[in-house]
Each structure stands twice: as C-alpha cells, then as structure tokens.
Short mmCIF file of C-alpha atoms in Angstrom, two decimals:
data_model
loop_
_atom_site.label_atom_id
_atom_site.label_comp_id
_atom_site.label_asym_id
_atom_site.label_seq_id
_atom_site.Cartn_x
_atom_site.Cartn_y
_atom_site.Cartn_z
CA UNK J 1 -28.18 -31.99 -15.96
CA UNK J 2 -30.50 -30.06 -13.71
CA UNK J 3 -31.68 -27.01 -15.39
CA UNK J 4 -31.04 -23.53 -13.61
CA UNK J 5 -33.86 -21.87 -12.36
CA UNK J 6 -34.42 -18.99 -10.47
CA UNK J 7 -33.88 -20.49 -7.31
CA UNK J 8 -30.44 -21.14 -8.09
CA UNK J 9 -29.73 -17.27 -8.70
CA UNK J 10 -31.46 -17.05 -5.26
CA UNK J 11 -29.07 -19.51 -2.89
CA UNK J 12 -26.52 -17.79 -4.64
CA UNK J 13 -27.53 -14.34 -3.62
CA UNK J 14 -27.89 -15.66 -0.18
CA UNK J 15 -24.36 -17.27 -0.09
CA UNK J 16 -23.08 -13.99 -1.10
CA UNK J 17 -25.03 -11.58 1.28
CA UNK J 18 -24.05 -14.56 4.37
CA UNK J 19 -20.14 -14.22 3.35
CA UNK J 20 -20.93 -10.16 3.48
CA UNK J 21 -22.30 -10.44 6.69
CA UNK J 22 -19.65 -12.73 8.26
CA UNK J 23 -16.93 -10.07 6.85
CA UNK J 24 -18.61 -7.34 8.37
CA UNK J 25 -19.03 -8.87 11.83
CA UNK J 26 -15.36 -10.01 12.08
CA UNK J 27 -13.02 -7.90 10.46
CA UNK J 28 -11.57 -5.17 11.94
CA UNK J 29 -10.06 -3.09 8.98
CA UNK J 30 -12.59 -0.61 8.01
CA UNK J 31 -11.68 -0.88 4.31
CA UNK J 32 -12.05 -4.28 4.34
CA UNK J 33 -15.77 -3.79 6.48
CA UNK J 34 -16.51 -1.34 3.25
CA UNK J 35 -15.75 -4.13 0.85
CA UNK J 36 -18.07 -6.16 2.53
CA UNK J 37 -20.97 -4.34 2.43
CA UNK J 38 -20.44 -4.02 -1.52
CA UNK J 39 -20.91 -7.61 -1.15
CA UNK J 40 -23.99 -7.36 0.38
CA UNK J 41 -25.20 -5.21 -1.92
CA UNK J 42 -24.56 -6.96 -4.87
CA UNK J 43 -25.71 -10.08 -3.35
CA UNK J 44 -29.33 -7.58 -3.64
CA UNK J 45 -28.71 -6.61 -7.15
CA UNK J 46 -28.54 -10.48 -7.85
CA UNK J 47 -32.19 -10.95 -6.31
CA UNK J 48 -33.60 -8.21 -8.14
CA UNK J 49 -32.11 -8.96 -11.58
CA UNK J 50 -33.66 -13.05 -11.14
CA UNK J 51 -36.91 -11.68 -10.23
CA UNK J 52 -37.35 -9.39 -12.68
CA UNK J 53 -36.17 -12.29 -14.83
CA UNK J 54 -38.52 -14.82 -13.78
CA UNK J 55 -42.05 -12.00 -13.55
CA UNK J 56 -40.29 -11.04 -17.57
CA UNK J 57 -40.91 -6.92 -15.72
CA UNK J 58 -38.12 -4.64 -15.90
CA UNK J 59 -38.94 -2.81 -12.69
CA UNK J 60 -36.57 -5.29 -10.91
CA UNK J 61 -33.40 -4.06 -13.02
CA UNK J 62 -34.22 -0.46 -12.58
CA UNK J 63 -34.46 -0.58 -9.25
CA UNK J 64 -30.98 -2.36 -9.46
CA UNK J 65 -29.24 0.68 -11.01
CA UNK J 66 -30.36 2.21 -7.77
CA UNK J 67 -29.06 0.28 -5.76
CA UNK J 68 -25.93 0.63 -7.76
CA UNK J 69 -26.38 3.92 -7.62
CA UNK J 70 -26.55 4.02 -3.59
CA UNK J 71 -23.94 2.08 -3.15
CA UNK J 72 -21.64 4.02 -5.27
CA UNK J 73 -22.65 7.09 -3.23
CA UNK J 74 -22.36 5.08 0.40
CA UNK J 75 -18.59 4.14 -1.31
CA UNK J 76 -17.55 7.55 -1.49
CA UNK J 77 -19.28 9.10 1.75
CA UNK J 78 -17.59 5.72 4.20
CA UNK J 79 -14.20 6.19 2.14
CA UNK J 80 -14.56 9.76 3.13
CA UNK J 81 -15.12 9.50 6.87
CA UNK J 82 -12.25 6.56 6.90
CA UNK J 83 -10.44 9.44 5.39
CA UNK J 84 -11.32 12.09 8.35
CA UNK J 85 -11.16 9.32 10.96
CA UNK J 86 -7.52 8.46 9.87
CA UNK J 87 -6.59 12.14 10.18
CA UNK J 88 -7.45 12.53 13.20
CA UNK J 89 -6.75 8.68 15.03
CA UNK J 90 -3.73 7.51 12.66
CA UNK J 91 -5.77 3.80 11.94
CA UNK J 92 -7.55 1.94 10.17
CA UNK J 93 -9.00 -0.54 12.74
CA UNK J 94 -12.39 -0.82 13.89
CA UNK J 95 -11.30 -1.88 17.60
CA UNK J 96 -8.98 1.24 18.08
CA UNK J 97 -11.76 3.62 16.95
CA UNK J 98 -12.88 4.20 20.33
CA UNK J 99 -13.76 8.39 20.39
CA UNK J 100 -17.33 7.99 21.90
CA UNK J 101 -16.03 4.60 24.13
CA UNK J 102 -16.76 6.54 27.51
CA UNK F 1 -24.30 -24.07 -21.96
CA UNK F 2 -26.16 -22.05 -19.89
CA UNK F 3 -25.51 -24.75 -16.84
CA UNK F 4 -21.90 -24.74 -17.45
CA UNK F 5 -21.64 -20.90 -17.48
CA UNK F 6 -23.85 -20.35 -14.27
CA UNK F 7 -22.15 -23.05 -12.34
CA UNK F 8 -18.33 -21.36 -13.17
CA UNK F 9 -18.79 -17.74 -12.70
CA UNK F 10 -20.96 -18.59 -9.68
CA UNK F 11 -18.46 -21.10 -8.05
CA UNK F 12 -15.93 -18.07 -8.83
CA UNK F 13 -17.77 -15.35 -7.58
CA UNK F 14 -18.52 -17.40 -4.50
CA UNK F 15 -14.42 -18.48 -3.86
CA UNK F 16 -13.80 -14.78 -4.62
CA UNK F 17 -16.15 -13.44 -1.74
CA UNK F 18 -14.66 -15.48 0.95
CA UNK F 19 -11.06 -14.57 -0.28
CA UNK F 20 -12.09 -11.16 0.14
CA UNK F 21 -13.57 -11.55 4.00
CA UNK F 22 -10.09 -13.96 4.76
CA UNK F 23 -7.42 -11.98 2.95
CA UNK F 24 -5.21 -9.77 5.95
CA UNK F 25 -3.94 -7.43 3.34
CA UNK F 26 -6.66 -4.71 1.78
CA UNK F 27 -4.98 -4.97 -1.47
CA UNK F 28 -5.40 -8.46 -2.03
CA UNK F 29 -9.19 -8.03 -0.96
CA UNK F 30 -9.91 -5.32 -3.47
CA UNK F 31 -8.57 -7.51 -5.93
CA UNK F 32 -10.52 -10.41 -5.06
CA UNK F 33 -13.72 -8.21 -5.11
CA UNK F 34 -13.05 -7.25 -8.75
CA UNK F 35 -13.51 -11.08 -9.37
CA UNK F 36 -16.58 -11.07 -7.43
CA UNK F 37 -18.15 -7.78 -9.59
CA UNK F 38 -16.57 -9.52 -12.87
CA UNK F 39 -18.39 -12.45 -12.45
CA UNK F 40 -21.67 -11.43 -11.18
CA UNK F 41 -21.43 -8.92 -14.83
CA UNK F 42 -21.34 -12.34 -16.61
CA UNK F 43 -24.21 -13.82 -14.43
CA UNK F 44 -26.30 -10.81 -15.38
CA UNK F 45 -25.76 -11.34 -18.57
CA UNK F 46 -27.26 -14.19 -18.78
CA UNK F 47 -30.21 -13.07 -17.03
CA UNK F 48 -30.63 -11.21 -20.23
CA UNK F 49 -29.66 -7.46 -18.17
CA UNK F 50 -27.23 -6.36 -20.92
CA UNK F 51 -27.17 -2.76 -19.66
CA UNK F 52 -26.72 -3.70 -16.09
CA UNK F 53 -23.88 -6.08 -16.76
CA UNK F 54 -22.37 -3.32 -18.68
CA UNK F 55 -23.01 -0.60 -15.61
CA UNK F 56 -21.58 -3.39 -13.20
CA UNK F 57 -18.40 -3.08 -14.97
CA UNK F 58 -17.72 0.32 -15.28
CA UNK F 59 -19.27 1.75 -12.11
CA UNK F 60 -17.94 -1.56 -10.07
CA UNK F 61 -15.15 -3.16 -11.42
CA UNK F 62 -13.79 0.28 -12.58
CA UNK F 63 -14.98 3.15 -10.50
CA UNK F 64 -15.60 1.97 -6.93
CA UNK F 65 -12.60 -0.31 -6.80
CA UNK F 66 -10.15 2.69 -7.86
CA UNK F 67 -11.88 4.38 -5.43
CA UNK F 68 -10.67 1.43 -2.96
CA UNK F 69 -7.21 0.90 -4.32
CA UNK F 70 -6.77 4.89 -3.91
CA UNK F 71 -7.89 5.30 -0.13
CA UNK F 72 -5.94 1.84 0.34
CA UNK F 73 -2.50 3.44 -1.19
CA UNK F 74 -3.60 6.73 0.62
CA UNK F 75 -3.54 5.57 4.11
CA UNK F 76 -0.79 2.79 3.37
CA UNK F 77 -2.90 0.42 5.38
CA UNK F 78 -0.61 -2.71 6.04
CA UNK F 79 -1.93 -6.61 7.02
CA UNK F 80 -4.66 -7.09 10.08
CA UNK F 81 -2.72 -8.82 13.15
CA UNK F 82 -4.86 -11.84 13.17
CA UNK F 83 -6.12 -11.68 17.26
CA UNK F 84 -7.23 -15.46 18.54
CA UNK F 85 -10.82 -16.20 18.43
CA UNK F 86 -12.28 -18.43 21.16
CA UNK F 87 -12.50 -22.16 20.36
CA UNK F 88 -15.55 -22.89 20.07
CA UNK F 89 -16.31 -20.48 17.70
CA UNK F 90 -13.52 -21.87 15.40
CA UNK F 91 -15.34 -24.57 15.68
CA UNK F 92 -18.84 -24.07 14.91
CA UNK F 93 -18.52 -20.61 13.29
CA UNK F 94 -18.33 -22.56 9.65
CA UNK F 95 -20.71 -25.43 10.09
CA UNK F 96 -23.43 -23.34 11.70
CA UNK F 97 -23.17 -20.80 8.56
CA UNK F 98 -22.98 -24.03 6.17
CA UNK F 99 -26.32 -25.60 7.89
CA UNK F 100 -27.88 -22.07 8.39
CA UNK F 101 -27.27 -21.39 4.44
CA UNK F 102 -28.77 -24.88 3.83
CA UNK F 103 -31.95 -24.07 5.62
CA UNK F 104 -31.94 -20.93 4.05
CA UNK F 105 -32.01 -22.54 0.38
CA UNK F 106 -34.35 -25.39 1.25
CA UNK F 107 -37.34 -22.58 2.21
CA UNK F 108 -36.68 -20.93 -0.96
CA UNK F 109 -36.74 -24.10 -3.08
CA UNK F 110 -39.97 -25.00 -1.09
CA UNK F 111 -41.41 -21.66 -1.45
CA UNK F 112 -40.67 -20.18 -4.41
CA UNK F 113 -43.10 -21.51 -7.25
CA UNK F 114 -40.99 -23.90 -10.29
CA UNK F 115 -40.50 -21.76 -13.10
CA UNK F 116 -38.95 -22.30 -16.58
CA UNK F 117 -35.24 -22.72 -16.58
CA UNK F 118 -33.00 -19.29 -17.24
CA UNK F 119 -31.81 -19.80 -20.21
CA UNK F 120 -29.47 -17.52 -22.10
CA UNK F 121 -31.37 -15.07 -24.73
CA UNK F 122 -34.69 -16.43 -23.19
CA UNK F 123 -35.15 -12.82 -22.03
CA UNK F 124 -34.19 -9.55 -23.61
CA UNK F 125 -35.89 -7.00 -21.82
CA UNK F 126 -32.72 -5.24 -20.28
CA UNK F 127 -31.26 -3.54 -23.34
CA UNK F 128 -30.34 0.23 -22.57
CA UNK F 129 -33.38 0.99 -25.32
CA UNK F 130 -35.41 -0.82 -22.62
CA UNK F 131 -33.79 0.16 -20.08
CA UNK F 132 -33.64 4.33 -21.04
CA UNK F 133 -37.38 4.31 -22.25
CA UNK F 134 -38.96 2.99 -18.59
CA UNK F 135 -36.28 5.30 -17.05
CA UNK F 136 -37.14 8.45 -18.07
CA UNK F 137 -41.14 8.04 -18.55
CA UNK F 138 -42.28 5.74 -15.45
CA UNK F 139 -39.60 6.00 -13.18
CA UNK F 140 -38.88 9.34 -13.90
CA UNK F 141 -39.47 11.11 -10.40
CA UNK F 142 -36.69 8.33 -8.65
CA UNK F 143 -33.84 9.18 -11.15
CA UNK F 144 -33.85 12.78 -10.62
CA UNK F 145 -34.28 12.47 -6.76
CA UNK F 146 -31.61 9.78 -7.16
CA UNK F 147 -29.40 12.85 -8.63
CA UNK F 148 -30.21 14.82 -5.83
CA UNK F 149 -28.70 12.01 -3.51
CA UNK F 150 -25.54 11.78 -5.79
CA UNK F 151 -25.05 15.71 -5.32
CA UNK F 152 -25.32 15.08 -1.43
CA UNK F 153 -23.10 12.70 -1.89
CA UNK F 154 -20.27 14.53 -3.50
CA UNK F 155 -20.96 17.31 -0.81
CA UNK F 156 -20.41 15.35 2.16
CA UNK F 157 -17.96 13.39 0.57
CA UNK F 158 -15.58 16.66 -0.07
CA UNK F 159 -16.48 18.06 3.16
CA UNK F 160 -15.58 15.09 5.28
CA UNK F 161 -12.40 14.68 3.76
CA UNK F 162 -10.77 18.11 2.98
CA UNK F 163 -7.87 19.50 5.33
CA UNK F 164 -9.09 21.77 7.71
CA UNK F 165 -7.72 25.58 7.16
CA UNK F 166 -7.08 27.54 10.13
#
C-alpha cells in the first residue's frame, strides 16, 4: 500500500481550506460563514503540524497554537457582532445585511 | 496501520466539511464541524503533536463549538431558504473545484521533495514538555503579546454584544 507522506497531509489541507472557501462564498447564514472560516483555519493548522513533521522542528506546532489561539479570539469577536447585528436587523442572513448598501 | 488510520479520519473529516457547507440548518452544521475538529485531533496525533491534538479538543471540539451551539440557540436561527443558482454554475461549480483541487495536488506532489513516510511514533517532538519548554524561552515575546490579543478580544467581544443602557 502506498505509504503516507507528507504530501498526503498537504492535498488534504487543501481539500479542506477549498470546501472552506466554497462555504464562505455561498452561504448566506452568517453562522454558518463563521463555521467556515474555522475550516479554513484548521485546514492551516494541518499544514503547519506536517511541516513541522517532515523538517522534525517544533516551530511549526507552536505557531499552530496561535493560530488556534486567533481563531478562538476571531470566534468570539464575529459571534459578537452577529450578536449586535441581530439586535439591531432581526437576521441572520448575509443578503439582508444591507446597512451601508447605499 | 498508520495507512488505514490516515485514510479513515481523513475521508471523515473530509465528508464532514462538506456536510457542514451543505447542511440548511446551523445546528446540524455545528455538529458536523465537531466531526471535522475530532478527526483532524486524531490526524495530529499521528503526526506525533500530542499536545496539539489534546488543545484541538478542548479549545475546538469543546469551547468554540459551545460557543456556536449558544449564539445558534440564542438567535433561534431556523433553515436557509435554498434561492436557485444559475445553471451553469450547477453545472460546473463541482467539476471545476474537483479539477482545480487536482491541479492543486499534482504541483505539490511535483514540488515538494519525497520524504520518509509519517509513520505513527516516528516523531515525538510535540509533548507539552516540548511543547512548554520552546514556549516560554524562544517564543516567549509571541505568547504574551498573544495574551494581549486575547484581552482585546474579550473587550470587544463584551462591548459589541452587551444591551445598550439608556
């Protein structure tokens, strides 16, 4: 059977961050747009772990935690606007947030 | 072993992402994405990043998904009304990402240098002993600006979403 090799952890990484991308572009629900971008941030984490892997340095995983670390903060701050946004429109849906739409 | 392992939890995080960009309903999506976070734990654990598999759990799977579930029960956001797409990108939309992902792993396999195989235990650097010690001597200066961003954070986070008093 063909051995896994870094590469593998790498088309992985870039199905994930593609499906990310598509889910950002078309969706409409801004939790769901949210959820997305986790994806593509994992899909990140996933390079950086195989790299640091494959060069045997740890610098790839630390920089990982930050990036966990971001996106934990970016999590809370979008969750937060969604929050203020549905206060004031009553939805959840990209389209229909139109404030600055002139 | 190793084979067997990647090919499952990667096949599952894989079915697990698209569920969660074709689901309508937010719940289902959040649940989806705890797959996704679950298996990419086991993938980086056999990468041999014990302490980051362990961090994508609890900060993930546990924290940022209750976080999800919580605003989701908060706003009591119901299904997306699916709105018609053109044709022709029904049509091509999914073979042009297939073919573009193709190209995309052909360069890389092309590019990137062969290297020995990833094998399970072949690599134990990422042990929070590891882990702690190049945290707090090299990379020092990051991790407390990174707690400066978390405090920022929390800020704007309270201040965008408390009730206005008047």
């Amino acid at each position: 059977m063909h051995p896994i090799t870094t590469v593998d952890y790498l088309c992985l990484s870039a199905a994930l961050l593609l499906i990310g991308t598509v889910g950002v572009l078309t969706r409409r629900n801004v939790v769901i747009i949210l959820m997305s971008i986790e994806l593509i941030l994992n899909a990140v984490n996933i390079n950086l772990i195989a790299f640091s892997r494959a060069l045997e340095n740890l610098g790839g995983q630390i920089f990982a935690i930050f990036v966990i670390t971001d996106a934990v903060a970016e999590a809370a701050v979008g969750l937060g606007i969604l929050i203020a946004l549905f206060r004031n429109k009553e939805t959840v849906q990209a389209d229909e947030i139109d404030l600055l739409k002139w | 072993m190793d084979v067997i392992l990647f090919l499952i939890f990667a096949i599952v995080a894989v079915v697990c992402a698209i569920n969660v960009v074709v689901q309508t309903h937010p719940i289902s999506s959040a649940v989806s994405l705890i797959g996704v976070m679950g298996s990419l734990a086991i993938l980086y654990l056999l990468l041999g990043a014990e302490f980051i598999a362990a961090a994508q759990v609890i900060v993930y799977a546990g924290a940022v998904m209750v976080l999800f579930v919580f605003v989701i029960m908060l706003l009591n956001a119901g299904a997306e009304v699916r709105r018609g797409r053109s044709l022709m990108v029904q049509l091509l939309g999914i073979p042009l990402l297939i073919s573009f992902l193709g190209l995309v792993a052909w360069f890389v396999e092309r590019i990137y240098p062969p290297t020995a195989r990833v094998q399970f235990g072949g690599f134990t650097g990422g042990t929070p002993r590891a882990i702690g010690q190049a945290l707090f001597t090299t990379y020092l200066l990051p991790f407390e600006v990174t707690s400066i961003l978390i405090l920022i954070a929390i800020l704007g986070a309270i201040v965008l979403a408390r009730k206005e008093i008047d």
